[in-house]
Short mmCIF file of C-alpha atoms in Angstrom, two decimals:
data_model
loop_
_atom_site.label_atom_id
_atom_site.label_comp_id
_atom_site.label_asym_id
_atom_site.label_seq_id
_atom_site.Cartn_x
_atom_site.Cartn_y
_atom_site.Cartn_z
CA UNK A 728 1.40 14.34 -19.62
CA UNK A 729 3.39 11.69 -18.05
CA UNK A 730 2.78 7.95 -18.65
CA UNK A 731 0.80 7.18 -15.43
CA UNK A 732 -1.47 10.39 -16.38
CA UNK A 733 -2.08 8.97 -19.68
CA UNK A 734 -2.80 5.36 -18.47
CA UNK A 735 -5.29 6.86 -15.41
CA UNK A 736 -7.02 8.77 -18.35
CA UNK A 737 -6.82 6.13 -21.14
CA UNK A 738 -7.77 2.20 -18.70
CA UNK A 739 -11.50 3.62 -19.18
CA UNK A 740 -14.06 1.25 -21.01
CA UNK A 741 -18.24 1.85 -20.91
CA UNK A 742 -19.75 0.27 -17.65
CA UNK A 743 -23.34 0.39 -16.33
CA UNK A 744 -24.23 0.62 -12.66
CA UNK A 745 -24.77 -3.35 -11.46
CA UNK A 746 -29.34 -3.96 -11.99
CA UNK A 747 -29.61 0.19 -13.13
CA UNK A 748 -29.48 0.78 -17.17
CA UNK A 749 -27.78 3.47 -17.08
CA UNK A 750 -27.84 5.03 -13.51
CA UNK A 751 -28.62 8.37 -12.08
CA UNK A 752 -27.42 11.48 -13.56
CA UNK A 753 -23.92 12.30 -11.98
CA UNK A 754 -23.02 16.12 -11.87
CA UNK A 755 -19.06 16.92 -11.87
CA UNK A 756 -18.42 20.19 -10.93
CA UNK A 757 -14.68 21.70 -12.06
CA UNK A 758 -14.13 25.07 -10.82
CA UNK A 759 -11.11 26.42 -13.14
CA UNK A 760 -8.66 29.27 -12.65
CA UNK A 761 -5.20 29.21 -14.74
CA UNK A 762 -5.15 25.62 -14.68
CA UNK A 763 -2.38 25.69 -17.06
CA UNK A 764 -0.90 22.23 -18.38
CA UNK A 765 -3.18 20.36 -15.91
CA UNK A 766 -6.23 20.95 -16.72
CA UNK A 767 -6.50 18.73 -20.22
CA UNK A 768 -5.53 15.53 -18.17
CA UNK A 769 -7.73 16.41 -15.12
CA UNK A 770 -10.89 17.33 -17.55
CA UNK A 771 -10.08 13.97 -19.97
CA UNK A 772 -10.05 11.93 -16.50
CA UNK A 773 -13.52 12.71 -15.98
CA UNK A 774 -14.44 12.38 -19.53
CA UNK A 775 -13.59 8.78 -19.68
CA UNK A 776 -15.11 7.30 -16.84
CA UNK A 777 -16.67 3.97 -16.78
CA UNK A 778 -19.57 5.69 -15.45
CA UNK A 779 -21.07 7.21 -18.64
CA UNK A 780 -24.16 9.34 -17.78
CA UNK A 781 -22.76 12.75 -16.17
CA UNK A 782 -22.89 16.01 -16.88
CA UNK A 783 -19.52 18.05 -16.34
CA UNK A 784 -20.18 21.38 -15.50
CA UNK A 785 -16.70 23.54 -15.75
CA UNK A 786 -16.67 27.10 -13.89
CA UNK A 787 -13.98 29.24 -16.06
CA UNK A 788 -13.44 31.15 -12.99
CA UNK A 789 -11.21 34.35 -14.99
CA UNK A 790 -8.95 32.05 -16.35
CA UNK A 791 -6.06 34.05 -18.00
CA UNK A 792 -3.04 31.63 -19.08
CA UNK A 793 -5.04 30.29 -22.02
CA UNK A 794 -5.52 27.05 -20.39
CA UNK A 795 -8.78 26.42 -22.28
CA UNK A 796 -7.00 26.60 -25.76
CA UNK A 797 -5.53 22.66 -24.71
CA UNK A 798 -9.26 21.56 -24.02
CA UNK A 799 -11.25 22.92 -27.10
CA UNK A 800 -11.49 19.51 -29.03
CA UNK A 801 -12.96 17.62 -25.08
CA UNK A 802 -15.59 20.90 -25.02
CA UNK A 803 -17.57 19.14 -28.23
CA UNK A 804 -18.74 16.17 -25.93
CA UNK A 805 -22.16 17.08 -25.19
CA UNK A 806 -21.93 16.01 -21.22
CA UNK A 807 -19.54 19.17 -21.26
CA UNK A 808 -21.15 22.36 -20.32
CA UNK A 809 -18.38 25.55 -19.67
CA UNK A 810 -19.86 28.81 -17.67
CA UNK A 811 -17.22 31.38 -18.13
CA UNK A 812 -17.22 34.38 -15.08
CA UNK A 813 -15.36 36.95 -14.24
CA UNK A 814 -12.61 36.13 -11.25
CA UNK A 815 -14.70 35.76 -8.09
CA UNK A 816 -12.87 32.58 -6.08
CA UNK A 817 -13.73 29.54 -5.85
CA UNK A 818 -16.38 29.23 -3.06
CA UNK A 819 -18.04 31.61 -5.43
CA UNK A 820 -18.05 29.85 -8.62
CA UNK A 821 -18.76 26.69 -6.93
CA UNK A 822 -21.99 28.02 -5.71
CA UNK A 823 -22.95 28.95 -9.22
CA UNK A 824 -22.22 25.69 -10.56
CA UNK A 825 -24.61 24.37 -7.42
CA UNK A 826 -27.65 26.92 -8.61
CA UNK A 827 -27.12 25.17 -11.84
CA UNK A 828 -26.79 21.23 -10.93
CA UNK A 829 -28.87 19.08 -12.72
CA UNK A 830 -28.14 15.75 -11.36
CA UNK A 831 -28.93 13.22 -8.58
CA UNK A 832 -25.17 13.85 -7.35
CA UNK A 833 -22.51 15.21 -7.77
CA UNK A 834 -19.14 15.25 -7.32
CA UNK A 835 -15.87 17.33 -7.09
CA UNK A 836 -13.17 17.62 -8.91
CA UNK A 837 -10.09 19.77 -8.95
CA UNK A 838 -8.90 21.68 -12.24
CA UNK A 839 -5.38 20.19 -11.81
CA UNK A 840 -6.32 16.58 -10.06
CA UNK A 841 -7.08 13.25 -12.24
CA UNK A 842 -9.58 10.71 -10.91
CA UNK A 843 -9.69 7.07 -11.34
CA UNK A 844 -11.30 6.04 -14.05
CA UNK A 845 -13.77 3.72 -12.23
CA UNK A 846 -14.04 6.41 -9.54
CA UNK A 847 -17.53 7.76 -10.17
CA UNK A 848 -18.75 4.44 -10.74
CA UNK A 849 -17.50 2.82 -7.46
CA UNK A 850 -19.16 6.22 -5.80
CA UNK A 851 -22.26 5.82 -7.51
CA UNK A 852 -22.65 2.68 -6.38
CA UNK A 853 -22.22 3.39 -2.58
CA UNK A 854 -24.75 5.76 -2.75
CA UNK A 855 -27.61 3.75 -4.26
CA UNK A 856 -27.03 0.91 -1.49
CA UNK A 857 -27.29 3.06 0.96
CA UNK A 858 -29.89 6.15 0.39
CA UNK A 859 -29.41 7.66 3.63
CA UNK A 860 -25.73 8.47 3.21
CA UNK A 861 -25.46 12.69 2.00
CA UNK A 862 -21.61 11.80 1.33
CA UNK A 863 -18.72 9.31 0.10
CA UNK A 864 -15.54 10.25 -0.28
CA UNK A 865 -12.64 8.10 -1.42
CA UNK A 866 -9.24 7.36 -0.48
CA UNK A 867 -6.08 9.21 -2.76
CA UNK A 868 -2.88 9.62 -3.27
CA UNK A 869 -0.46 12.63 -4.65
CA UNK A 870 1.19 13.70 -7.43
CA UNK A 871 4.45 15.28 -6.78
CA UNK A 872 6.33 16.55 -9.71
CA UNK A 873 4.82 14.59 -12.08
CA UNK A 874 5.34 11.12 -9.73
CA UNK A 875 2.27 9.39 -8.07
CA UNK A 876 2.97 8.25 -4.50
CA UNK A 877 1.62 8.16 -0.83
CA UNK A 878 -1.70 6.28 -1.28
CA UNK A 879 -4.36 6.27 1.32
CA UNK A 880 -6.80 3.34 1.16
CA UNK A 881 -8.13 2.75 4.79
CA UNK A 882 -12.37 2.58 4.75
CA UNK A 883 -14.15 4.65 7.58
CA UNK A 884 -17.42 3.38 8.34
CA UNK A 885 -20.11 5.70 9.61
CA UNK A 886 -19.26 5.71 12.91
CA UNK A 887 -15.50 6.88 11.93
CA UNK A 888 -16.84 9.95 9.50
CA UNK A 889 -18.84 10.89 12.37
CA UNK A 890 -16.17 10.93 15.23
CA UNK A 891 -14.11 12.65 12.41
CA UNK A 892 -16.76 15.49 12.12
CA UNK A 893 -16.72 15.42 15.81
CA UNK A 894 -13.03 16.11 16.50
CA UNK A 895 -13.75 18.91 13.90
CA UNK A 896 -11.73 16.78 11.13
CA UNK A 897 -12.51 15.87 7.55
CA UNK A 898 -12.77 12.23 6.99
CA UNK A 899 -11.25 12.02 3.72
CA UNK A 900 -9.82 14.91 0.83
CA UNK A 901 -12.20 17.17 0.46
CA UNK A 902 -11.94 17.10 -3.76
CA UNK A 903 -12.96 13.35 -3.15
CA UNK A 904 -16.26 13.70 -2.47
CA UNK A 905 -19.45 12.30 -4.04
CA UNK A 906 -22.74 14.35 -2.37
CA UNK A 907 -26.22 13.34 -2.75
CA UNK A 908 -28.52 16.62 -3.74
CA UNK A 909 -31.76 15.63 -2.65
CA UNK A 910 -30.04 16.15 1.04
CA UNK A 911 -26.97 18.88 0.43
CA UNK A 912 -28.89 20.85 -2.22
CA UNK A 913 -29.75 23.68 -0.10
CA UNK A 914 -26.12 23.69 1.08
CA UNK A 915 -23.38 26.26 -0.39
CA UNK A 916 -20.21 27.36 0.19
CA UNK A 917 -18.93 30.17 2.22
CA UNK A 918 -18.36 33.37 -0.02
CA UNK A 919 -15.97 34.83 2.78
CA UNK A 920 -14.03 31.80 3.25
CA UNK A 921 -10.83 32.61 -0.15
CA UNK A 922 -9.71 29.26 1.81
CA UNK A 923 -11.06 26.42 3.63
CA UNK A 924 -14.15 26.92 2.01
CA UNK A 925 -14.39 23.23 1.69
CA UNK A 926 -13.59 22.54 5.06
CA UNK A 927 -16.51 24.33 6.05
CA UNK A 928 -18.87 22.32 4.07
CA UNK A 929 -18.08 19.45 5.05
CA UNK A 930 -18.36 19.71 8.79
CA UNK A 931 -21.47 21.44 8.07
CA UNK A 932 -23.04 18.35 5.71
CA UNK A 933 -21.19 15.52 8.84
CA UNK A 934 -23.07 17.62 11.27
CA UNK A 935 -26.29 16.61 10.18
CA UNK A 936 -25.94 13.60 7.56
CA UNK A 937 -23.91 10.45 7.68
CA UNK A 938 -21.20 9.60 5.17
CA UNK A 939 -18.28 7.19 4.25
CA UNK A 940 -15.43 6.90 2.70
CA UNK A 941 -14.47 4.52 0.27
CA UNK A 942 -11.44 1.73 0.93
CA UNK A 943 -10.01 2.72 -2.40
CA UNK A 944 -7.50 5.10 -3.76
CA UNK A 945 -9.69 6.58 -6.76
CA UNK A 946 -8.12 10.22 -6.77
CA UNK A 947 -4.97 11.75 -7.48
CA UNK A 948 -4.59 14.90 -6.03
CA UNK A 949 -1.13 17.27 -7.51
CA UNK A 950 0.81 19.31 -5.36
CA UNK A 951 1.81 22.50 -6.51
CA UNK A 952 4.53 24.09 -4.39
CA UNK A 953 4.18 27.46 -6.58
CA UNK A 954 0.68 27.75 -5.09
CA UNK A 955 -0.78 31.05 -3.28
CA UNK A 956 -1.60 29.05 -0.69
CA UNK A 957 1.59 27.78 0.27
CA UNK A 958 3.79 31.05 -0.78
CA UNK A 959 1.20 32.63 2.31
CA UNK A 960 0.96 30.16 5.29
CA UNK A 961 -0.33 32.84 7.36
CA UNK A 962 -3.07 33.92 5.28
CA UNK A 963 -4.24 30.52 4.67
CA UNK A 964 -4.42 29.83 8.21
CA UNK A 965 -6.54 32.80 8.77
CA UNK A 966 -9.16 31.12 6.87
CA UNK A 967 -8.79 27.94 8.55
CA UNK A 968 -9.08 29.28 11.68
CA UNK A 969 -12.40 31.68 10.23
CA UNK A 970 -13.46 27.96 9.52
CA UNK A 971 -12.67 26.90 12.52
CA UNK A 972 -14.46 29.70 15.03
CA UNK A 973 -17.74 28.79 12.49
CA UNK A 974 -18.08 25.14 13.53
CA UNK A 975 -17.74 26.15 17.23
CA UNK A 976 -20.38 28.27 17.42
CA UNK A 977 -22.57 26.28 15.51
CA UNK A 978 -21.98 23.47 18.33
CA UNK A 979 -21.62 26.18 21.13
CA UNK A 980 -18.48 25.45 22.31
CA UNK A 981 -14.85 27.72 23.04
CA UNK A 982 -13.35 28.67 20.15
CA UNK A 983 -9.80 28.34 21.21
CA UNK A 984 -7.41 29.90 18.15
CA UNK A 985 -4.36 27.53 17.91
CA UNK A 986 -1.08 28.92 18.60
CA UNK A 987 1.91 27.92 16.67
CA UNK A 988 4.78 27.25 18.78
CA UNK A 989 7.71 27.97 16.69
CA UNK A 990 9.94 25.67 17.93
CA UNK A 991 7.84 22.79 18.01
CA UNK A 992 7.15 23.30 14.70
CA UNK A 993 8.69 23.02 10.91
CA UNK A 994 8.64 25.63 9.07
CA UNK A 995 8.42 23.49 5.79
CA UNK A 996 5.51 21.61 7.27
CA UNK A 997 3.58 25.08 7.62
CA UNK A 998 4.66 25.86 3.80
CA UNK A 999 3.39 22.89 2.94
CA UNK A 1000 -0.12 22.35 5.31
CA UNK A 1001 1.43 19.61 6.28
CA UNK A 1002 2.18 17.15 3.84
CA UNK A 1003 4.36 14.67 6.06
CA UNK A 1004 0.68 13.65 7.85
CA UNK A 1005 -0.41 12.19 4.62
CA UNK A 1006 2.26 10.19 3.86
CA UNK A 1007 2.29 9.18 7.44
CA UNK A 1008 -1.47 7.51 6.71
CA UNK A 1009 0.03 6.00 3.53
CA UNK A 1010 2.51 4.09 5.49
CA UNK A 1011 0.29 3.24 8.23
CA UNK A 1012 -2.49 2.10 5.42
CA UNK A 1013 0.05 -0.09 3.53
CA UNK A 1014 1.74 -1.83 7.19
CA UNK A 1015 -2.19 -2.51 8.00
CA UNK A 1016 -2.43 -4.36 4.32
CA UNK A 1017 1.05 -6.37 5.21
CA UNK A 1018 3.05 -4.70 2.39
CA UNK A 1019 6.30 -3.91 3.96
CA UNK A 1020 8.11 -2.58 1.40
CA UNK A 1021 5.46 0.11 -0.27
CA UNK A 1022 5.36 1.42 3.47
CA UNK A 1023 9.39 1.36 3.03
CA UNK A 1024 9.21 3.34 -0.24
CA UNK A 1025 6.19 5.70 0.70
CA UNK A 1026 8.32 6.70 4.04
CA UNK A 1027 11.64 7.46 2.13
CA UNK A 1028 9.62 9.29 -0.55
CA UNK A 1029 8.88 11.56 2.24
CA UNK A 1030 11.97 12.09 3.56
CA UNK A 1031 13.46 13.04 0.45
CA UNK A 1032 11.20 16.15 0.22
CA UNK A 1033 13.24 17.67 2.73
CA UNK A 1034 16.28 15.68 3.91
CA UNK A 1035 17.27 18.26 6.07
CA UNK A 1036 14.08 18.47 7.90
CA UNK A 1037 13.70 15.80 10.75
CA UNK A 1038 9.67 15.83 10.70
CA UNK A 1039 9.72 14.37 7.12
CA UNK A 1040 11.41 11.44 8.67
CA UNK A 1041 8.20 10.66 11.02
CA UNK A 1042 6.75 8.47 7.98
CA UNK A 1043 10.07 6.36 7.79
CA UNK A 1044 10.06 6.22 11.13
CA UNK A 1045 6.26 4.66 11.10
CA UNK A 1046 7.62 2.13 8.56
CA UNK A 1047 10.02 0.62 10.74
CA UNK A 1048 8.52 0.52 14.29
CA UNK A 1049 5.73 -1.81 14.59
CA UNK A 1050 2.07 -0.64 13.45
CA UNK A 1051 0.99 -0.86 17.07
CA UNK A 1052 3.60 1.24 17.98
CA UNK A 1053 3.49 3.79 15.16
CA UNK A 1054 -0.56 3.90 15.53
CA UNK A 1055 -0.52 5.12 19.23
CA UNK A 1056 2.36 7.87 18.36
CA UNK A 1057 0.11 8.90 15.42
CA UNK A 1058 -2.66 9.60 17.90
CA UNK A 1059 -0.94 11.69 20.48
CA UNK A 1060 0.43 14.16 17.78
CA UNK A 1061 -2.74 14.00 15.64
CA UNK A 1062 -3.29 18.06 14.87
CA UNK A 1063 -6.53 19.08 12.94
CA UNK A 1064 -6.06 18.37 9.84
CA UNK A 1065 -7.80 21.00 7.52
CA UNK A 1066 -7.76 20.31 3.66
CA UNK A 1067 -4.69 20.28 1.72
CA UNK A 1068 -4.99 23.55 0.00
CA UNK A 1069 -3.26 23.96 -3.28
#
């Protein structure tokens, strides 16, 4: 564990929800397959939240590397409840978890991820002030081997989740989310969608129910290049695109399957889903907050994943031109952007 991991999973102290005792009961749901090294800090990051009264409900989803031997002394607390299953992917095991929820929300959380330890709290709190809200989601940043960098922090109101939803985007990581049952309860997951699955959901929930997104990084979400994911672009984007086609017939419009234009395109950024966009809303985030230099850092960061590669430069490039500048290029090469798969 490296030292941020231990001080993201170690700042925690008790906390009660401002004029509620304790506050509503606040499902985490952790679906868990070879999780390997990651999964004790990711599990201990919900275990010490400053929002006490949860129940964590961990899906062993035909976990085979043993990863549960790390986590046997966390598995005593009794807000910890494991379901082990035979492998049957995650949209799957998700849904049993959701036939199983016993709280007022609830909220994801990746086997490999860590969330701020006041994240359910500040959640929690969005969602009592304003009961009509089915979602919040919060900003994040990344962890790339073992390093935490590329924040995103920018709020988005209503109105912004919904034109989101409308230009068939998610407003915020999908692993981010905080959902509100008495409205999403009926709601599950695709089965046939391996990938995506969440990217689905979503559009489904900001079809019908409003939602926000927190101005606050309060999730850390790890990139692992070794993923299946990102060994198989091609098969992930058949999923996305299976996602895709679904939303447009819902809404009744063309579904129009994107073509990828090999030479408009980098073949690192299709390895990767695209990880240059997010560090190009990092820098934009931190040149909207006046801090120069973080947008500096954040933009070189990126370039250094692949200095041969000219679209990893686009985020340096943003933190160098003026914001004006770099927020009207953003917009005329904004692509979809489906969830960043591991």
């Amino acid at each position: 564990m490296t030292d941020r991991e231990l001080f993201m999973t170690s700042q925690a102290h008790p906390s009660k929800v401002e004029g509620v005792p304790e506050g509503p009961l606040v499902t985490v749901v952790m679906s868990v397959y070879n999780a390997g090294e990651y999964l004790r800090p990711s599990l201990l990051s919900i275990i010490d939240q400053t929002y006490k009264n949860l129940e964590i409900l961990v899906i062993n989803d035909g976990s085979t590397d043993g990863c549960f031997d790390s986590v046997q002394d966390l598995l005593v607390d009794e807000r910890v409840r494991v379901i082990h299953q035979a492998n049957s992917t995650k949209p799957v095991a998700v849904n049993r978890a959701l036939d199983q929820i016993r709280g007022e929300f609830y909220a994801i959380q990746d086997a490999d991820d860590i969330s701020h330890p006041a994240r359910i709290e500040r959640q929690v709190r969005a969602l009592l002030n304003k009961p009509h809200l089915a979602a919040v989601f919060c900003g994040n940043e990344l962890i790339i081997n073992g390093k935490f960098m590329a924040p995103v922090f920018a709020p988005q109101s209503e109105d912004d989740c919904q034109s989101e939803i409308r230009a068939f985007r998610m407003p915020a990581l999908d692993p981010t989310g905080m959902f509100r049952m008495s409205l999403v309860g009926d709601m599950r997951f695709e089965p046939s969608l391996k990938v995506a699955e969440t990217y689905d959901y979503i559009l489904r929930i900001g079809e019908i129910y409003p939602m926000t997104v927190l101005g606050e990084c309060l999730y850390a979400y790890r990139i692992l290049p070794n993923s299946l994911t990102r060994r198989a672009p091609t098969w992930r984007r058949q999923f996305e695109a299976a996602a895709f086609k679904r939303a447009c017939e819902r809404r009744g419009v063309r579904f129009e399957p994107e073509c990828e234009d090999s030479s408009h395109s980098s073949r690192n950024s299709l390895l990767d889903n695209n990880i240059a966009a997010h560090f190009m809303r990092s820098v934009l985030d931190f040149r909207r907050s006046n801090r120069r230099l973080s947008a500096l850092r954040t933009g070189w960061q990126c370039a250094c994943l692949h200095p041969a590669d000219p679209h990893y430069y686009k985020a340096l490039v943003y933190a160098l031109i003026s914001p004006t500048v770099a927020r009207r290029l953003r917009r005329n090469f904004q692509a979809i952007p489906l969830e960043t798969t591991k």
